């Protein structure tokens, strides 16, 4: 059975006291109302991860990092290792977000190293894929996503691939207010699931959680999540406001 996941990617936002308040609000809401079978994940910036893992302990809310080094340890000034994340009980890590690809030139090959190191340290990668607008307009979106998955994930053995979560985030929908239509999301999610079946097997394909990300909000979440192959969301802007984030969680 695949998991339904709603993950909040806070990106580079919030001061310490604001992060503290937001984590508390989310935990309080889940304690009171439950999460309706949804695995709730919050991905704050690095300095707040330990605060988040402390507050969420035993509360049905899990913590993810937004990035990780591709190296084990040593002289890599400014980097954060998978071992460090594991040592503060971080469960997930976003890998390959389009902002990392664009602003930090992270290639598919480089991202495959980050996926490997996460799995080695028992951190679940939330691997992001998705096309830019020109690629969609020229009809190349399926090839782009296939290439991203092939070069960063499909080298994994089945036992490791099974642990990975995929997030389809069309770049043109991120932070733009333009969300993919329900049909566009479902179509790409089926395409991804079929690729997984071709590379592994039907069972693994069925069990892989494929999240949608890109201008997902309380108004459109229900329709997006109603698709049989959309197993949750990776939420940016709307995860920064507790009320909006609950509404998205409650859309399942
Ligand atoms: P928005 O929800 O702000 O469009 O961001 C999506 C995203 O990039 C999540 O990783």
Coordinates of N, CA and C and ligand atoms in Angstrom, one line a residue:
X1 N 0.8 -1.2 0.0 CA 0.0 0.0 0.0 C 0.9 1.3 0.0
X2 N 0.6 2.1 -0.9 CA 1.4 3.4 -0.9 C 0.8 4.4 0.1
X3 N 1.8 5.2 0.6 CA 1.5 6.2 1.6 C 0.9 7.4 1.0
X4 N 0.0 8.0 1.6 CA -0.5 9.4 1.2 C 0.3 10.4 2.1
X5 N 1.0 11.3 1.4 CA 1.9 12.2 2.1 C 1.6 13.7 1.7
X6 N 1.5 14.5 2.7 CA 1.5 16.0 2.4 C 2.7 16.6 3.1
X7 N 3.6 17.1 2.3 CA 4.9 17.6 2.8 C 4.9 19.1 2.5
X8 N 5.4 19.9 3.5 CA 5.5 21.3 3.4 C 7.0 21.7 3.2
X9 N 7.3 22.3 2.0 CA 8.6 22.7 1.8 C 8.7 24.2 2.1
X10 N 9.2 24.6 3.2 CA 9.2 26.0 3.7 C 10.2 26.8 2.9
X11 N 11.1 26.2 2.1 CA 12.2 26.9 1.4 C 13.0 27.8 2.4
X12 N 13.4 29.0 1.9 CA 14.2 29.8 2.8 C 13.4 30.9 3.4
X13 N 12.5 30.5 4.3 CA 11.6 31.4 5.0 C 11.5 31.1 6.5
X14 N 11.1 32.2 7.2 CA 10.8 32.2 8.6 C 12.1 32.4 9.5
X15 N 11.8 33.2 10.5 CA 12.8 33.4 11.6 C 12.5 32.3 12.7
X16 N 13.4 32.1 13.6 CA 13.3 31.0 14.6 C 12.0 31.0 15.3
X17 N 11.6 32.2 15.8 CA 10.3 32.2 16.6 C 9.1 31.9 15.7
X18 N 9.2 32.3 14.5 CA 8.0 32.0 13.6 C 8.0 30.5 13.2
X19 N 9.2 29.9 13.1 CA 9.3 28.5 12.8 C 8.7 27.7 14.0
X20 N 9.1 28.1 15.2 CA 8.7 27.5 16.4 C 7.1 27.5 16.5
X21 N 6.5 28.6 16.2 CA 5.1 28.8 16.3 C 4.4 27.9 15.2
X22 N 5.0 27.9 14.0 CA 4.3 27.1 12.9 C 4.4 25.6 13.2
X23 N 5.5 25.1 13.7 CA 5.6 23.7 14.0 C 4.6 23.3 15.2
X24 N 4.5 24.2 16.2 CA 3.6 24.0 17.3 C 2.1 23.9 16.8
X25 N 1.8 24.9 15.9 CA 0.4 25.0 15.4 C 0.1 23.7 14.6
X26 N 1.0 23.2 13.8 CA 0.7 22.0 13.0 C 0.5 20.8 13.9
X27 N 1.4 20.7 14.9 CA 1.3 19.5 15.8 C 0.0 19.6 16.6
X28 N -0.3 20.8 17.1 CA -1.6 20.9 17.8 C -2.8 20.5 17.0
X29 N -2.8 20.9 15.8 CA -3.9 20.6 14.9 C -4.0 19.1 14.6
X30 N -2.9 18.5 14.4 CA -2.9 17.0 14.1 C -3.3 16.3 15.4
X31 N -2.8 16.7 16.5 CA -3.2 16.1 17.8 C -4.7 16.1 18.0
X32 N -5.3 17.3 17.7 CA -6.7 17.5 18.0 C -7.5 16.8 16.9
X33 N -7.2 16.9 15.6 CA -8.0 16.5 14.6 C -7.6 15.2 13.9
X34 N -6.4 14.7 14.1 CA -5.9 13.6 13.4 C -5.5 14.0 12.0
X35 N -4.9 13.1 11.2 CA -4.4 13.5 9.9 C -5.1 12.6 8.8
X36 N -6.2 11.9 9.2 CA -7.0 11.2 8.2 C -6.1 10.2 7.4
X37 N -5.2 9.6 8.0 CA -4.3 8.7 7.3 C -3.2 9.3 6.4
X38 N -3.1 10.6 6.5 CA -2.1 11.3 5.7 C -0.8 11.4 6.6
X39 N 0.4 11.1 5.9 CA 1.6 11.3 6.6 C 2.0 12.8 6.4
X40 N 2.1 13.5 7.5 CA 2.4 14.9 7.4 C 3.9 15.1 7.6
X41 N 4.5 15.9 6.7 CA 5.9 16.1 6.7 C 6.2 17.6 6.6
X42 N 7.0 18.1 7.5 CA 7.4 19.5 7.4 C 8.9 19.6 7.1
X43 N 9.3 20.4 6.1 CA 10.7 20.6 5.7 C 11.2 22.0 6.0
X44 N 11.5 22.3 7.2 CA 12.0 23.7 7.5 C 13.5 23.8 7.1
X45 N 14.0 25.1 7.1 CA 15.4 25.3 6.8 C 16.3 24.5 7.9
X46 N 17.5 24.3 7.5 CA 18.4 23.5 8.4 C 18.5 23.9 9.9
X47 N 18.5 25.3 10.2 CA 18.7 25.6 11.6 C 17.5 25.3 12.5
X48 N 16.4 24.9 11.9 CA 15.2 24.6 12.7 C 14.9 23.1 12.7
X49 N 15.7 22.3 12.1 CA 15.3 20.9 12.0 C 15.3 20.2 13.3
X50 N 16.2 20.5 14.2 CA 16.2 19.9 15.5 C 15.1 20.3 16.3
X51 N 14.8 21.6 16.3 CA 13.6 22.1 16.9 C 12.4 21.3 16.5
X52 N 12.3 21.1 15.1 CA 11.1 20.4 14.6 C 11.1 19.0 15.0
X53 N 12.2 18.3 15.0 CA 12.2 16.9 15.4 C 11.9 16.7 16.8
X54 N 12.3 17.7 17.7 CA 12.0 17.7 19.1 C 10.5 17.8 19.3
X55 N 9.9 18.9 18.7 CA 8.5 19.2 18.9 C 7.6 18.1 18.3
X56 N 8.0 17.5 17.2 CA 7.1 16.5 16.5 C 7.2 15.1 17.1
X57 N 8.1 14.9 18.0 CA 8.4 13.5 18.4 C 7.1 12.9 18.9
X58 N 6.8 11.7 18.4 CA 5.5 10.9 18.7 C 4.2 11.6 18.4
X59 N 4.3 12.6 17.5 CA 3.0 13.3 17.2 C 2.5 13.1 15.8
X60 N 3.0 12.1 15.1 CA 2.4 11.8 13.8 C 2.8 12.8 12.7
X61 N 3.7 13.7 13.0 CA 4.2 14.7 12.1 C 5.7 14.4 11.9
X62 N 6.2 14.3 10.7 CA 7.6 14.0 10.4 C 8.4 15.1 9.8
X63 N 9.7 15.0 9.9 CA 10.5 16.2 9.5 C 11.4 15.8 8.3
X64 N 11.5 16.7 7.4 CA 12.4 16.5 6.2 C 13.3 17.6 6.1
X65 N 14.5 17.4 5.5 CA 15.4 18.5 5.2 C 15.1 18.8 3.7
X66 N 15.6 20.0 3.3 CA 15.4 20.5 2.0 C 16.6 20.2 1.0
X67 N 17.7 19.7 1.6 CA 18.9 19.4 0.8 C 19.8 18.6 1.7
X68 N 20.8 18.0 1.0 CA 21.8 17.2 1.7 C 23.1 17.3 0.9
X69 N 24.2 17.1 1.5 CA 25.5 17.0 0.7 C 25.6 15.6 0.0
X70 N 26.3 15.6 -1.1 CA 26.5 14.3 -1.8 C 27.7 13.6 -1.2
X71 N 28.4 14.3 -0.2 CA 29.6 13.7 0.4 C 29.3 13.2 1.8
X72 N 30.1 12.2 2.3 CA 29.9 11.6 3.6 C 30.2 12.6 4.7
X73 N 31.5 13.2 4.7 CA 31.9 14.0 5.8 C 33.2 14.7 5.3
X74 N 33.7 15.6 6.1 CA 35.0 16.2 5.9 C 35.1 17.6 5.5
X75 N 36.0 18.0 4.7 CA 36.3 19.4 4.4 C 35.4 19.9 3.2
X76 N 34.2 20.1 3.6 CA 33.2 20.6 2.6 C 32.4 21.8 3.3
X77 N 33.1 22.9 3.5 CA 32.6 24.0 4.2 C 31.2 24.4 3.8
X78 N 30.3 24.5 4.8 CA 28.9 24.9 4.6 C 28.0 23.8 4.2
X79 N 28.5 22.6 4.1 CA 27.6 21.4 3.7 C 27.0 20.7 4.9
X80 N 25.9 20.0 4.7 CA 25.3 19.2 5.8 C 25.1 17.8 5.3
X81 N 25.6 16.9 6.1 CA 25.6 15.5 5.7 C 24.4 14.7 6.0
X82 N 24.2 13.6 5.3 CA 23.1 12.7 5.6 C 23.2 12.1 7.0
X83 N 24.4 11.8 7.4 CA 24.6 11.3 8.8 C 24.2 12.3 9.8
X84 N 24.5 13.6 9.6 CA 24.0 14.6 10.6 C 22.5 14.7 10.6
X85 N 21.9 14.6 9.5 CA 20.4 14.7 9.5 C 19.8 13.5 10.2
X86 N 20.4 12.3 9.9 CA 19.9 11.1 10.6 C 20.1 11.2 12.1
X87 N 21.2 11.8 12.5 CA 21.5 11.9 14.0 C 20.5 12.8 14.7
X88 N 19.8 13.7 14.0 CA 18.7 14.5 14.7 C 17.3 14.0 14.3
X89 N 17.3 12.7 13.8 CA 16.0 12.1 13.5 C 15.2 12.7 12.4
X90 N 15.9 13.2 11.4 CA 15.2 13.7 10.2 C 14.8 12.4 9.4
X91 N 13.6 12.3 8.9 CA 13.1 11.1 8.3 C 13.2 11.2 6.7
X92 N 13.0 12.4 6.2 CA 12.9 12.6 4.7 C 13.9 13.7 4.3
X93 N 14.3 13.7 3.0 CA 15.1 14.8 2.5 C 14.6 15.1 1.0
X94 N 14.3 16.3 0.8 CA 14.0 16.7 -0.6 C 15.3 16.7 -1.4
X95 N 15.2 16.0 -2.6 CA 16.4 15.9 -3.4 C 16.0 16.4 -4.8
X96 N 16.7 17.3 -5.4 CA 16.5 17.6 -6.8 C 15.4 18.6 -7.0
X97 N 15.1 19.4 -6.1 CA 14.1 20.5 -6.3 C 14.6 21.4 -7.5
X98 N 13.6 21.9 -8.2 CA 14.0 22.6 -9.4 C 14.8 23.9 -9.1
X99 N 14.6 24.4 -7.8 CA 15.4 25.6 -7.5 C 16.9 25.2 -7.2
X100 N 17.1 24.0 -6.8 CA 18.5 23.5 -6.6 C 19.1 23.2 -8.0
X101 N 18.3 22.7 -8.9 CA 18.8 22.4 -10.3 C 19.1 23.7 -11.0
X102 N 18.2 24.8 -10.8 CA 18.4 26.0 -11.5 C 19.5 26.9 -10.9
X103 N 19.4 27.2 -9.6 CA 20.3 28.1 -9.0 C 21.7 27.5 -8.6
X104 N 21.7 26.2 -8.4 CA 22.9 25.6 -7.9 C 23.5 24.5 -8.9
X105 N 22.9 24.6 -10.1 CA 23.4 23.7 -11.2 C 23.4 22.2 -10.8
X106 N 22.5 21.7 -10.1 CA 22.6 20.3 -9.7 C 22.1 19.4 -10.9
X107 N 23.0 18.6 -11.3 CA 22.6 17.7 -12.5 C 22.0 16.4 -12.0
X108 N 21.5 15.7 -13.0 CA 20.8 14.4 -12.6 C 21.9 13.5 -12.0
X109 N 23.1 13.5 -12.6 CA 24.2 12.6 -12.1 C 24.5 13.0 -10.6
X110 N 24.7 14.3 -10.3 CA 25.0 14.7 -9.0 C 23.8 14.3 -8.0
X111 N 22.6 14.5 -8.5 CA 21.4 14.2 -7.7 C 21.4 12.7 -7.4
X112 N 21.9 11.9 -8.3 CA 21.9 10.4 -8.0 C 22.8 10.1 -6.8
X113 N 23.8 10.9 -6.6 CA 24.7 10.7 -5.5 C 24.0 11.1 -4.2
X114 N 23.2 12.1 -4.3 CA 22.5 12.6 -3.1 C 21.4 11.5 -2.7
X115 N 20.8 11.0 -3.7 CA 19.8 9.9 -3.5 C 20.5 8.7 -2.8
X116 N 21.7 8.3 -3.3 CA 22.4 7.2 -2.7 C 22.8 7.4 -1.3
X117 N 23.3 8.6 -1.0 CA 23.8 8.9 0.4 C 22.6 9.0 1.3
X118 N 21.5 9.5 0.9 CA 20.3 9.5 1.8 C 19.9 8.0 2.1
X119 N 19.8 7.2 1.1 CA 19.4 5.8 1.3 C 20.4 5.1 2.2
X120 N 21.7 5.3 2.0 CA 22.7 4.7 2.9 C 22.5 5.0 4.3
X121 N 22.0 6.3 4.6 CA 21.8 6.7 6.0 C 20.3 6.6 6.4
X122 N 19.6 5.8 5.6 CA 18.2 5.5 6.0 C 17.3 6.8 6.1
X123 N 17.6 7.7 5.2 CA 16.7 8.9 5.0 C 15.9 8.7 3.7
X124 N 14.7 9.0 3.7 CA 13.8 8.8 2.5 C 13.9 10.0 1.6
X125 N 14.5 9.8 0.4 CA 14.5 10.9 -0.5 C 13.1 11.2 -1.1
X126 N 12.8 12.5 -1.1 CA 11.6 13.0 -1.9 C 12.2 13.5 -3.1
X127 N 12.2 12.7 -4.2 CA 12.9 13.1 -5.4 C 12.0 13.9 -6.3
X128 N 12.4 15.2 -6.6 CA 11.6 16.1 -7.4 C 12.0 15.9 -8.9
X129 N 11.0 15.9 -9.7 CA 11.2 15.9 -11.2 C 10.2 16.9 -11.8
X130 N 10.4 17.3 -13.0 CA 9.4 18.2 -13.7 C 10.1 19.0 -14.7
X131 N 9.2 19.4 -15.7 CA 9.7 20.1 -16.8 C 9.5 21.7 -16.7
X132 N 10.3 22.4 -17.4 CA 10.1 23.9 -17.5 C 9.0 24.1 -18.6
X133 N 8.6 25.4 -18.7 CA 7.4 25.7 -19.6 C 7.8 25.4 -21.1
X134 N 9.0 25.8 -21.5 CA 9.4 25.6 -22.9 C 9.3 24.1 -23.2
X135 N 9.7 23.3 -22.3 CA 9.7 21.8 -22.5 C 8.3 21.3 -22.6
X136 N 7.4 21.8 -21.8 CA 6.0 21.4 -22.0 C 5.4 21.9 -23.3
X137 N 5.7 23.2 -23.6 CA 5.1 23.7 -24.8 C 5.6 23.0 -26.1
X138 N 6.9 22.5 -26.0 CA 7.4 21.8 -27.2 C 7.1 20.3 -27.1
X139 N 6.3 19.9 -26.1 CA 5.9 18.5 -26.1 C 7.0 17.6 -25.6
X140 N 8.0 18.1 -24.9 CA 9.1 17.3 -24.4 C 9.0 16.9 -23.0
X141 N 7.9 17.2 -22.3 CA 7.8 17.0 -20.9 C 7.9 15.6 -20.4
X142 N 7.4 14.6 -21.2 CA 7.5 13.2 -20.8 C 9.0 12.8 -20.9
X143 N 9.7 13.2 -22.0 CA 11.1 12.8 -22.1 C 12.0 13.4 -21.0
X144 N 11.7 14.7 -20.7 CA 12.5 15.3 -19.6 C 12.3 14.6 -18.3
X145 N 11.1 14.3 -17.9 CA 10.9 13.6 -16.7 C 11.5 12.2 -16.7
X146 N 11.3 11.5 -17.8 CA 11.9 10.1 -18.0 C 13.4 10.2 -17.8
X147 N 14.1 11.2 -18.4 CA 15.5 11.4 -18.3 C 15.9 11.6 -16.8
X148 N 15.2 12.5 -16.1 CA 15.5 12.8 -14.7 C 15.4 11.5 -13.9
X149 N 14.4 10.8 -14.1 CA 14.2 9.5 -13.3 C 15.3 8.5 -13.6
X150 N 15.5 8.4 -14.9 CA 16.5 7.4 -15.4 C 17.9 7.7 -14.9
X151 N 18.3 8.9 -14.9 CA 19.7 9.3 -14.6 C 19.9 9.4 -13.0
X152 N 18.8 9.7 -12.3 CA 19.0 9.9 -10.9 C 18.5 8.7 -10.0
X153 N 17.5 7.9 -10.5 CA 16.9 6.9 -9.7 C 17.0 5.5 -10.1
X154 N 16.9 5.3 -11.5 CA 16.7 3.9 -11.9 C 18.0 3.0 -11.9
X155 N 19.1 3.6 -11.4 CA 20.2 2.8 -11.1 C 20.0 2.0 -9.8
X156 N 19.0 2.4 -9.0 CA 18.9 1.8 -7.7 C 18.4 0.3 -7.8
X157 N 18.8 -0.5 -6.9 CA 18.2 -1.8 -6.8 C 16.8 -1.7 -6.3
X158 N 16.0 -2.7 -6.6 CA 14.6 -2.6 -6.2 C 14.4 -2.4 -4.7
X159 N 15.2 -3.0 -3.9 CA 15.0 -2.9 -2.4 C 15.3 -1.4 -2.0
X160 N 16.1 -0.7 -2.7 CA 16.3 0.7 -2.3 C 15.3 1.6 -3.0
X161 N 15.0 1.3 -4.3 CA 14.0 2.2 -5.0 C 12.7 2.2 -4.2
X162 N 12.3 1.1 -3.6 CA 11.1 1.0 -2.9 C 10.9 2.1 -1.8
X163 N 12.0 2.6 -1.3 CA 12.0 3.5 -0.2 C 11.8 5.0 -0.7
X164 N 11.9 5.2 -2.0 CA 11.9 6.6 -2.5 C 10.5 7.1 -2.7
X165 N 10.3 8.4 -2.4 CA 9.1 9.1 -2.8 C 9.4 10.0 -3.9
X166 N 8.5 10.1 -4.9 CA 8.7 11.0 -6.0 C 7.7 12.2 -6.0
X167 N 8.2 13.3 -6.3 CA 7.3 14.5 -6.4 C 7.4 15.1 -7.8
X168 N 6.3 15.1 -8.5 CA 6.2 15.7 -9.8 C 5.9 17.2 -9.6
X169 N 6.9 18.0 -9.9 CA 6.7 19.5 -9.8 C 7.0 20.2 -11.1
X170 N 5.9 20.4 -11.9 CA 6.2 21.1 -13.2 C 6.7 22.5 -12.8
X171 N 7.8 22.9 -13.3 CA 8.5 24.1 -12.9 C 7.7 25.4 -13.1
X172 N 6.9 25.3 -14.2 CA 6.0 26.5 -14.6 C 4.9 26.7 -13.6
X173 N 4.7 25.7 -12.7 CA 3.6 25.8 -11.7 C 4.1 26.2 -10.3
X174 N 5.4 26.2 -10.2 CA 6.0 26.5 -8.8 C 6.0 28.0 -8.5
X175 N 5.3 28.4 -7.5 CA 5.3 29.8 -7.1 C 4.6 30.7 -8.0
X176 N 3.9 30.2 -9.1 CA 3.4 31.1 -10.1 C 1.9 31.3 -9.9
X177 N 1.2 30.5 -9.1 CA -0.2 30.5 -9.0 C -0.9 29.8 -10.1
X178 N -0.1 29.3 -11.1 CA -0.7 28.5 -12.2 C -0.4 27.0 -11.9
X179 N -1.5 26.3 -11.5 CA -1.3 24.9 -11.1 C -1.5 24.1 -12.4
X180 N -0.9 22.9 -12.4 CA -1.3 21.9 -13.4 C -2.7 21.6 -13.3
X181 N -3.4 21.3 -14.4 CA -4.8 20.8 -14.3 C -4.7 19.4 -13.7
X182 N -5.9 19.1 -13.2 CA -6.0 17.7 -12.6 C -5.6 16.7 -13.7
X183 N -6.0 16.9 -14.9 CA -5.7 15.9 -16.0 C -4.2 15.9 -16.3
X184 N -3.6 17.1 -16.3 CA -2.1 17.1 -16.6 C -1.3 16.4 -15.5
X185 N -1.8 16.6 -14.2 CA -1.1 15.9 -13.1 C -1.3 14.4 -13.2
X186 N -2.5 14.0 -13.4 CA -2.8 12.6 -13.4 C -2.1 11.9 -14.6
X187 N -2.0 12.6 -15.7 CA -1.4 12.0 -16.9 C 0.1 11.8 -16.6
X188 N 0.8 12.8 -16.0 CA 2.2 12.6 -15.8 C 2.4 11.6 -14.6
X189 N 1.6 11.5 -13.7 CA 1.8 10.5 -12.6 C 1.6 9.1 -13.1
X190 N 0.7 8.9 -14.0 CA 0.5 7.6 -14.7 C 1.8 7.3 -15.5
X191 N 2.3 8.3 -16.2 CA 3.5 8.1 -17.0 C 4.6 7.6 -16.1
X192 N 4.8 8.3 -14.9 CA 5.9 8.0 -14.0 C 5.7 6.6 -13.4
X193 N 4.4 6.3 -13.1 CA 4.1 4.9 -12.5 C 4.5 3.8 -13.6
X194 N 4.1 4.1 -14.8 CA 4.4 3.1 -15.9 C 5.9 2.9 -16.0
X195 N 6.7 4.0 -15.9 CA 8.2 3.9 -16.0 C 8.7 3.1 -14.9
X196 N 8.1 3.3 -13.7 CA 8.6 2.5 -12.6 C 8.3 1.0 -12.8
X197 N 7.1 0.7 -13.4 CA 6.8 -0.7 -13.7 C 7.8 -1.3 -14.7
X198 N 8.1 -0.5 -15.7 CA 9.1 -1.0 -16.8 C 10.4 -1.3 -16.2
X199 N 10.9 -0.4 -15.2 CA 12.2 -0.6 -14.6 C 12.3 -1.5 -13.5
X200 N 11.1 -1.7 -12.8 CA 11.1 -2.6 -11.6 C 9.9 -3.6 -11.8
X201 N 8.8 -3.4 -11.2 CA 7.7 -4.3 -11.4 C 6.4 -3.6 -11.0
X202 N 5.3 -4.2 -11.3 CA 4.0 -3.6 -11.1 C 3.7 -3.3 -9.6
X203 N 4.2 -4.2 -8.8 CA 3.9 -4.0 -7.4 C 4.7 -2.8 -6.8
X204 N 5.9 -2.7 -7.2 CA 6.7 -1.5 -6.7 C 6.1 -0.2 -7.3
X205 N 5.7 -0.3 -8.6 CA 5.0 0.9 -9.2 C 3.8 1.3 -8.4
X206 N 3.0 0.3 -8.0 CA 1.7 0.6 -7.3 C 2.0 1.1 -5.9
X207 N 3.1 0.7 -5.3 CA 3.4 1.1 -3.9 C 4.2 2.4 -3.8
X208 N 4.6 3.0 -4.9 CA 5.4 4.2 -4.8 C 4.5 5.4 -4.7
X209 N 4.8 6.2 -3.7 CA 4.0 7.5 -3.5 C 4.5 8.5 -4.5
X210 N 3.6 9.1 -5.3 CA 4.0 10.1 -6.3 C 3.2 11.4 -5.9
X211 N 3.9 12.4 -5.4 CA 3.2 13.6 -4.9 C 3.2 14.6 -6.1
X212 N 2.3 15.5 -6.0 CA 2.2 16.7 -6.9 C 2.6 17.9 -6.2
X213 N 3.4 18.8 -6.9 CA 3.8 20.1 -6.3 C 3.7 21.2 -7.3
X214 N 3.3 22.3 -6.9 CA 3.3 23.5 -7.8 C 2.0 24.2 -7.7
X215 N 2.0 25.3 -6.8 CA 0.8 26.2 -6.6 C -0.4 25.3 -6.1
X216 N -0.1 24.3 -5.3 CA -1.2 23.6 -4.7 C -1.6 24.4 -3.5
X217 N -2.9 24.6 -3.3 CA -3.5 25.4 -2.3 C -4.8 24.8 -1.8
X218 N -5.4 25.4 -0.7 CA -6.6 24.9 -0.2 C -7.8 24.8 -1.2
X219 N -7.7 25.7 -2.2 CA -8.8 25.7 -3.2 C -8.7 24.6 -4.2
X220 N -7.5 24.2 -4.6 CA -7.3 23.2 -5.7 C -6.9 21.8 -5.2
X221 N -6.6 21.7 -3.9 CA -6.0 20.4 -3.4 C -6.9 19.3 -3.6
X222 N -8.2 19.5 -3.2 CA -9.2 18.4 -3.3 C -9.2 17.8 -4.7
X223 N -9.3 18.7 -5.7 CA -9.4 18.2 -7.0 C -8.2 17.4 -7.5
X224 N -7.0 18.0 -7.1 CA -5.7 17.3 -7.5 C -5.6 16.0 -6.8
X225 N -6.0 15.9 -5.5 CA -5.8 14.7 -4.7 C -6.8 13.7 -5.1
X226 N -7.9 14.1 -5.8 CA -8.9 13.1 -6.1 C -8.4 12.1 -7.2
X227 N -7.3 12.5 -7.9 CA -6.8 11.6 -8.9 C -6.2 10.4 -8.4
X228 N -6.5 9.2 -9.0 CA -6.0 8.0 -8.4 C -4.5 7.8 -8.3
X229 N -3.8 8.6 -9.1 CA -2.3 8.4 -9.1 C -1.6 9.6 -8.4
X230 N -2.4 10.5 -7.8 CA -1.8 11.6 -7.1 C -1.9 11.2 -5.6
X231 N -0.7 10.9 -5.0 CA -0.7 10.4 -3.6 C -0.3 11.4 -2.6
X232 N -0.6 12.7 -2.9 CA -0.4 13.7 -1.9 C 0.3 14.9 -2.6
X233 N 0.9 15.8 -1.8 CA 1.4 17.0 -2.3 C 2.7 17.4 -1.7
X234 N 3.5 18.1 -2.5 CA 4.7 18.9 -1.9 C 4.3 20.3 -2.0
X235 N 4.1 21.0 -0.9 CA 3.5 22.3 -0.8 C 4.5 23.3 -0.5
X236 N 4.6 24.4 -1.3 CA 5.5 25.5 -1.0 C 4.8 26.6 -0.2
X237 N 4.4 27.6 -0.9 CA 3.9 28.8 -0.2 C 2.7 28.5 0.8
X238 N 1.9 27.6 0.4 CA 0.7 27.4 1.3 C 1.1 26.6 2.5
X239 N 2.3 26.1 2.6 CA 2.7 25.4 3.8 C 3.3 26.3 4.9
X240 N 3.4 27.6 4.5 CA 3.9 28.6 5.4 C 2.8 29.2 6.3
X241 N 1.6 28.9 6.0 CA 0.4 29.4 6.8 C -0.3 28.2 7.4
X242 N -0.3 28.1 8.7 CA -0.9 26.9 9.3 C -2.2 26.6 8.8
X243 N -3.1 27.6 8.7 CA -4.5 27.3 8.3 C -4.6 26.7 6.9
X244 N -3.8 27.2 6.0 CA -3.8 26.7 4.6 C -3.2 25.3 4.6
X245 N -2.2 25.1 5.4 CA -1.6 23.7 5.4 C -2.6 22.7 5.9
X246 N -3.3 23.0 7.0 CA -4.3 22.1 7.5 C -5.3 21.8 6.5
X247 N -5.8 22.9 5.8 CA -6.9 22.7 4.8 C -6.4 21.7 3.7
X248 N -5.1 21.8 3.4 CA -4.6 20.9 2.3 C -4.6 19.5 2.9
X249 N -4.1 19.3 4.1 CA -4.0 18.0 4.7 C -5.4 17.4 4.8
X250 N -6.4 18.3 5.1 CA -7.8 17.8 5.3 C -8.5 17.6 4.0
X251 N -7.8 17.9 2.9 CA -8.4 17.7 1.6 C -8.5 16.2 1.2
X252 N -7.9 15.4 1.9 CA -7.9 13.9 1.6 C -9.2 13.3 2.3
Ligands
LIG1 P1 4.5 26.5 -4.4 O1 3.5 25.6 -3.7 O2 4.8 27.7 -3.7 O3 4.2 26.6 -5.8 O4 5.9 25.7 -4.4 C1 5.9 24.3 -4.7 C2 7.2 23.7 -4.4 O5 8.2 24.1 -5.0 C3 7.3 22.7 -3.4 O6 8.6 22.1 -3.3

